[in-house]
Coordinates of C-alpha atoms in Angstrom, one line a residue:
M1 CA 0.0 0.0 0.0
S2 CA 1.0 3.6 -0.6
G3 CA 3.2 5.1 2.1
Q4 CA 1.2 8.3 2.2
S5 CA 1.0 10.1 5.6
L6 CA -2.4 10.0 7.3
L7 CA -5.0 12.7 6.7
V8 CA -5.6 15.5 9.2
P9 CA -8.4 18.1 9.2
G10 CA -7.9 21.2 7.0
E11 CA -9.4 24.6 7.1
L12 CA -13.0 25.1 6.1
S13 CA -14.0 27.8 3.6
P14 CA -17.2 29.9 4.2
V15 CA -20.5 28.2 3.5
R16 CA -21.4 28.6 -0.2
S17 CA -24.6 30.4 -1.1
V18 CA -27.5 28.9 -3.1
P19 CA -29.7 31.2 -5.3
G20 CA -32.9 32.1 -3.5
N21 CA -35.1 30.7 -6.4
I22 CA -33.8 27.2 -5.9
R23 CA -36.1 25.0 -3.7
R24 CA -34.6 23.8 -0.5
P25 CA -35.2 20.4 1.1
E26 CA -37.3 20.7 4.2
Y27 CA -34.4 19.9 6.6
V28 CA -32.3 23.0 5.7
G29 CA -32.0 25.2 8.7
K30 CA -33.2 22.4 11.0
P31 CA -31.2 20.0 13.3
A32 CA -32.6 16.9 11.6
P33 CA -35.0 16.0 8.8
T34 CA -38.6 15.2 9.4
P35 CA -38.9 11.4 9.4
Y36 CA -40.3 9.9 6.2
T37 CA -43.6 8.1 6.5
G38 CA -44.5 7.5 2.9
P39 CA -44.1 4.4 0.7
E40 CA -40.9 2.9 -0.6
V41 CA -42.6 2.2 -3.9
Q42 CA -42.8 5.4 -5.9
T43 CA -45.1 6.8 -8.5
A44 CA -44.1 7.1 -12.1
E45 CA -44.0 10.9 -11.7
T46 CA -41.6 10.7 -8.7
I47 CA -39.4 8.3 -10.6
E48 CA -39.2 10.6 -13.6
A49 CA -38.3 13.5 -11.3
M50 CA -35.6 11.3 -9.7
R51 CA -34.1 10.6 -13.2
I52 CA -33.6 14.4 -13.5
A53 CA -32.1 14.7 -10.0
G54 CA -29.9 11.7 -10.5
R55 CA -28.6 12.9 -13.9
I56 CA -27.7 16.3 -12.4
A57 CA -25.9 14.7 -9.4
A58 CA -24.0 12.4 -11.8
Q59 CA -22.9 15.2 -14.0
A60 CA -21.9 17.4 -11.1
M61 CA -19.7 14.6 -9.8
E62 CA -18.2 14.2 -13.2
E63 CA -17.4 17.9 -13.5
A64 CA -15.7 17.9 -10.0
A65 CA -13.8 14.7 -10.8
K66 CA -12.2 16.3 -13.9
L67 CA -10.2 18.5 -11.5
I68 CA -8.8 15.6 -9.4
A69 CA -5.0 16.0 -9.6
P70 CA -2.1 16.5 -7.2
G71 CA -2.1 20.0 -5.8
V72 CA -5.9 20.5 -6.0
T73 CA -7.9 21.0 -2.7
T74 CA -11.0 19.1 -1.9
D75 CA -12.7 22.4 -1.3
E76 CA -12.1 23.2 -5.0
L77 CA -13.9 20.0 -5.9
D78 CA -16.8 21.1 -3.7
R79 CA -16.9 24.5 -5.4
V80 CA -17.2 23.0 -8.9
A81 CA -20.0 20.5 -7.9
H82 CA -21.9 23.2 -6.0
A83 CA -21.8 25.6 -9.0
Y84 CA -22.9 22.9 -11.4
M85 CA -25.9 21.9 -9.3
C86 CA -27.0 25.5 -8.7
D87 CA -26.5 26.4 -12.4
H88 CA -28.9 23.5 -13.2
G89 CA -31.6 24.5 -10.7
A90 CA -30.7 21.9 -8.1
Y91 CA -29.9 22.2 -4.4
P92 CA -26.8 20.3 -3.1
S93 CA -28.6 17.9 -0.8
T94 CA -25.7 17.5 1.7
L95 CA -25.5 21.3 2.3
G96 CA -27.2 21.8 5.7
Y97 CA -28.2 18.2 6.1
R98 CA -27.9 17.6 9.9
G99 CA -25.5 20.6 9.8
F100 CA -23.1 19.2 7.2
P101 CA -21.3 22.3 5.9
K102 CA -20.5 21.5 2.3
S103 CA -22.1 20.5 -1.0
L104 CA -20.4 17.1 -1.4
C105 CA -18.5 14.6 0.6
S106 CA -14.8 14.1 -0.2
S107 CA -13.3 11.0 1.4
V108 CA -9.6 10.5 0.7
N109 CA -7.6 7.3 1.3
E110 CA -8.5 6.0 4.8
V111 CA -11.7 8.0 5.0
I112 CA -14.6 5.6 4.6
C113 CA -17.3 8.2 4.1
H114 CA -18.6 11.7 4.9
G115 CA -15.3 13.6 4.6
I116 CA -15.8 17.3 4.6
P117 CA -14.2 19.3 1.7
D118 CA -11.6 21.7 3.1
S119 CA -8.1 23.0 2.4
T120 CA -6.7 19.5 2.2
V121 CA -4.4 19.2 -0.9
L122 CA -4.6 16.0 -2.9
R123 CA -1.3 14.2 -3.3
D124 CA 0.1 12.0 -6.0
G125 CA -1.0 8.5 -5.2
D126 CA -4.2 9.4 -3.3
I127 CA -7.6 7.8 -3.9
V128 CA -10.5 10.1 -3.4
N129 CA -14.2 9.4 -3.2
L130 CA -16.7 12.0 -4.2
D131 CA -20.3 11.7 -3.0
V132 CA -22.8 14.0 -4.6
T133 CA -26.5 14.3 -4.1
A134 CA -28.8 16.8 -5.9
Y135 CA -32.3 17.9 -4.9
I136 CA -34.7 19.2 -7.6
G137 CA -38.3 18.7 -8.4
G138 CA -38.9 17.7 -4.8
V139 CA -36.7 14.6 -4.9
H140 CA -33.0 13.5 -4.4
G141 CA -30.5 11.7 -6.7
D142 CA -27.5 10.3 -4.9
N143 CA -24.2 8.8 -6.3
N144 CA -20.6 8.5 -5.5
A145 CA -17.4 7.1 -7.1
T146 CA -13.7 6.7 -6.1
Y147 CA -11.1 8.2 -8.3
L148 CA -7.3 7.8 -8.7
C149 CA -5.1 10.9 -8.2
G150 CA -1.9 10.7 -10.2
E151 CA 0.1 7.5 -10.0
V152 CA -1.6 5.1 -7.6
D153 CA -0.1 1.9 -6.2
E154 CA -1.5 -1.4 -7.6
E155 CA -3.1 -2.5 -4.3
S156 CA -5.1 0.7 -4.1
R157 CA -6.0 0.6 -7.8
L158 CA -7.3 -3.0 -7.5
L159 CA -9.4 -2.0 -4.5
V160 CA -11.0 0.8 -6.4
E161 CA -11.6 -1.5 -9.5
R162 CA -13.1 -4.3 -7.4
T163 CA -15.3 -2.0 -5.4
R164 CA -16.8 -0.7 -8.6
E165 CA -17.3 -4.4 -9.7
A166 CA -19.0 -5.2 -6.3
L167 CA -21.6 -2.4 -7.0
N168 CA -22.1 -3.7 -10.5
R169 CA -22.7 -7.3 -9.3
A170 CA -25.1 -6.1 -6.6
I171 CA -27.2 -4.1 -9.1
K172 CA -27.5 -7.2 -11.3
A173 CA -28.8 -9.1 -8.2
V174 CA -31.7 -6.8 -7.7
K175 CA -34.9 -8.6 -8.8
P176 CA -38.5 -8.2 -7.6
G177 CA -39.5 -10.9 -5.1
R178 CA -36.0 -11.3 -3.6
Q179 CA -35.1 -10.1 -0.1
I180 CA -33.0 -7.0 0.1
N181 CA -30.2 -9.0 1.8
I182 CA -29.3 -10.5 -1.6
I183 CA -27.5 -7.2 -2.2
G184 CA -25.2 -7.6 0.8
R185 CA -24.7 -11.3 0.2
V186 CA -23.4 -10.7 -3.4
I187 CA -21.1 -7.8 -2.2
E188 CA -19.7 -9.7 0.8
S189 CA -19.0 -12.9 -1.1
Y190 CA -17.2 -11.1 -3.8
A191 CA -15.1 -8.9 -1.4
K192 CA -14.1 -12.0 0.7
R193 CA -12.3 -13.4 -2.4
F194 CA -9.7 -10.6 -2.0
G195 CA -9.7 -10.5 1.8
Y196 CA -11.3 -7.1 1.9
G197 CA -13.3 -5.7 4.8
V198 CA -16.9 -4.8 4.2
V199 CA -18.1 -1.8 6.1
R200 CA -21.3 -2.7 8.1
D201 CA -22.3 0.5 10.0
F202 CA -22.9 2.7 6.9
T203 CA -25.3 1.4 4.4
G204 CA -27.4 2.0 1.3
H205 CA -30.8 3.6 1.9
G206 CA -34.2 4.3 0.5
I207 CA -34.4 7.7 -1.3
N208 CA -37.2 9.7 -2.9
S209 CA -38.6 13.0 -1.6
S210 CA -36.6 12.0 1.5
F211 CA -32.8 11.9 1.4
H212 CA -32.9 8.8 3.7
S213 CA -36.3 7.2 3.8
G214 CA -35.6 4.7 6.6
L215 CA -35.1 1.7 4.4
I216 CA -31.7 0.1 5.1
V217 CA -29.7 -1.6 2.4
P218 CA -26.8 -3.5 4.1
H219 CA -23.7 -4.4 2.1
Y220 CA -23.0 -7.6 4.1
D221 CA -25.2 -10.6 4.3
S222 CA -27.6 -9.5 7.1
P223 CA -30.2 -12.0 8.3
H224 CA -32.4 -9.0 9.4
A225 CA -32.6 -7.4 5.9
T226 CA -35.7 -9.3 4.9
T227 CA -37.6 -6.5 3.1
V228 CA -38.9 -7.9 -0.2
I229 CA -37.8 -6.0 -3.3
E230 CA -40.8 -4.6 -5.3
P231 CA -41.1 -2.8 -8.6
G232 CA -41.0 0.9 -8.1
M233 CA -38.9 0.9 -5.0
T234 CA -36.1 3.5 -5.1
F235 CA -32.9 3.1 -3.1
T236 CA -29.1 3.3 -3.2
I237 CA -26.5 0.6 -3.2
E238 CA -23.1 2.0 -2.1
P239 CA -20.6 -0.7 -1.0
M240 CA -17.6 0.4 1.0
L241 CA -14.7 -2.0 0.9
T242 CA -11.4 -1.8 2.9
L243 CA -7.9 -3.2 2.7
G244 CA -8.2 -4.2 6.4
T245 CA -10.8 -4.0 9.1
H246 CA -14.4 -2.9 8.6
E247 CA -14.2 -1.1 12.0
Y248 CA -14.0 2.6 12.2
D249 CA -13.2 5.8 14.2
M250 CA -14.9 9.1 13.9
W251 CA -13.1 12.4 13.8
E252 CA -14.1 15.2 16.2
D253 CA -16.1 16.9 13.5
G254 CA -18.7 14.3 14.0
W255 CA -18.8 13.4 10.2
T256 CA -15.4 12.1 9.0
V257 CA -15.3 8.3 9.3
V258 CA -11.9 6.6 9.0
T259 CA -10.9 2.9 9.1
K260 CA -9.7 2.0 12.6
D261 CA -6.5 0.5 11.2
R262 CA -6.1 3.5 8.8
K263 CA -5.9 1.3 5.8
R264 CA -7.4 2.5 2.5
T265 CA -11.0 2.2 1.6
A266 CA -13.1 2.7 -1.6
Q267 CA -16.8 3.2 -2.3
F268 CA -19.2 3.4 -5.3
E269 CA -22.9 4.3 -5.3
H270 CA -25.9 4.5 -7.6
T271 CA -29.5 5.4 -7.0
L272 CA -31.8 2.7 -8.5
V273 CA -35.4 2.1 -9.3
V274 CA -36.6 -1.5 -9.3
T275 CA -38.2 -2.6 -12.6
D276 CA -40.3 -5.6 -13.4
S277 CA -37.1 -7.5 -14.4
G278 CA -34.3 -5.9 -12.4
A279 CA -33.1 -2.4 -11.7
E280 CA -32.6 0.8 -13.6
I281 CA -29.8 3.2 -12.6
L282 CA -31.1 6.7 -12.1
T283 CA -27.7 8.3 -11.6
L284 CA -26.2 8.2 -15.0
P285 CA -24.7 11.4 -16.5

């Protein structure tokens, strides 16, 4: 594995503004969102709106990812994604969600998820996950991917490649009538072939007009995940695989989650809608 020094918190830039004409999610300015009480199966109108939100989120992530290179700050990636979403009439869903201060999550190397963009400078050999969610038309679209920064060591490159493949395999396993734990079973069995850890405490989730509906989508084979998959359900799959343990520590910021052994970790995510025969990806650029 790369001999990079461990990450430390950087300096935060001021909160970015969002034009007043862009609709805010209901949780902005509140300590927590209102719990979702609606159905997991969505109407055709909601699904169509989620296609738009998902496409904007995917394109915003792509635009930010174009800048990934040694010497670029994670705050600059946030600036680009924020501007793209606002320019397309979308609100960056993470901005103000339970007090999160930025418009995407940037998780570098040993950061499992929820890294806060700041003055941290990307280095040659880093891997960096961008997690971008857009809110428009009253719904959210959520996606993430892990990118290589400069010349990355083989162990890290394979981790990234295999985590992407784990997501692809999980998506193919989605079929109406199956229990939702098929997703975690497929991911965990694939990850075990390479000795990777599978993060258990952070999961995929139901998504619609609510950022997190309450539906849990584990990435390991959980006997408790017995919800039956139905056409019209919308949720994310977002496996997080590690080069070591699945256990984690939390930074003092209350958001940044790092592997307990500080080994590297990668993640990929799509928002899906269940169809009569499988799943459609809603977060394609």
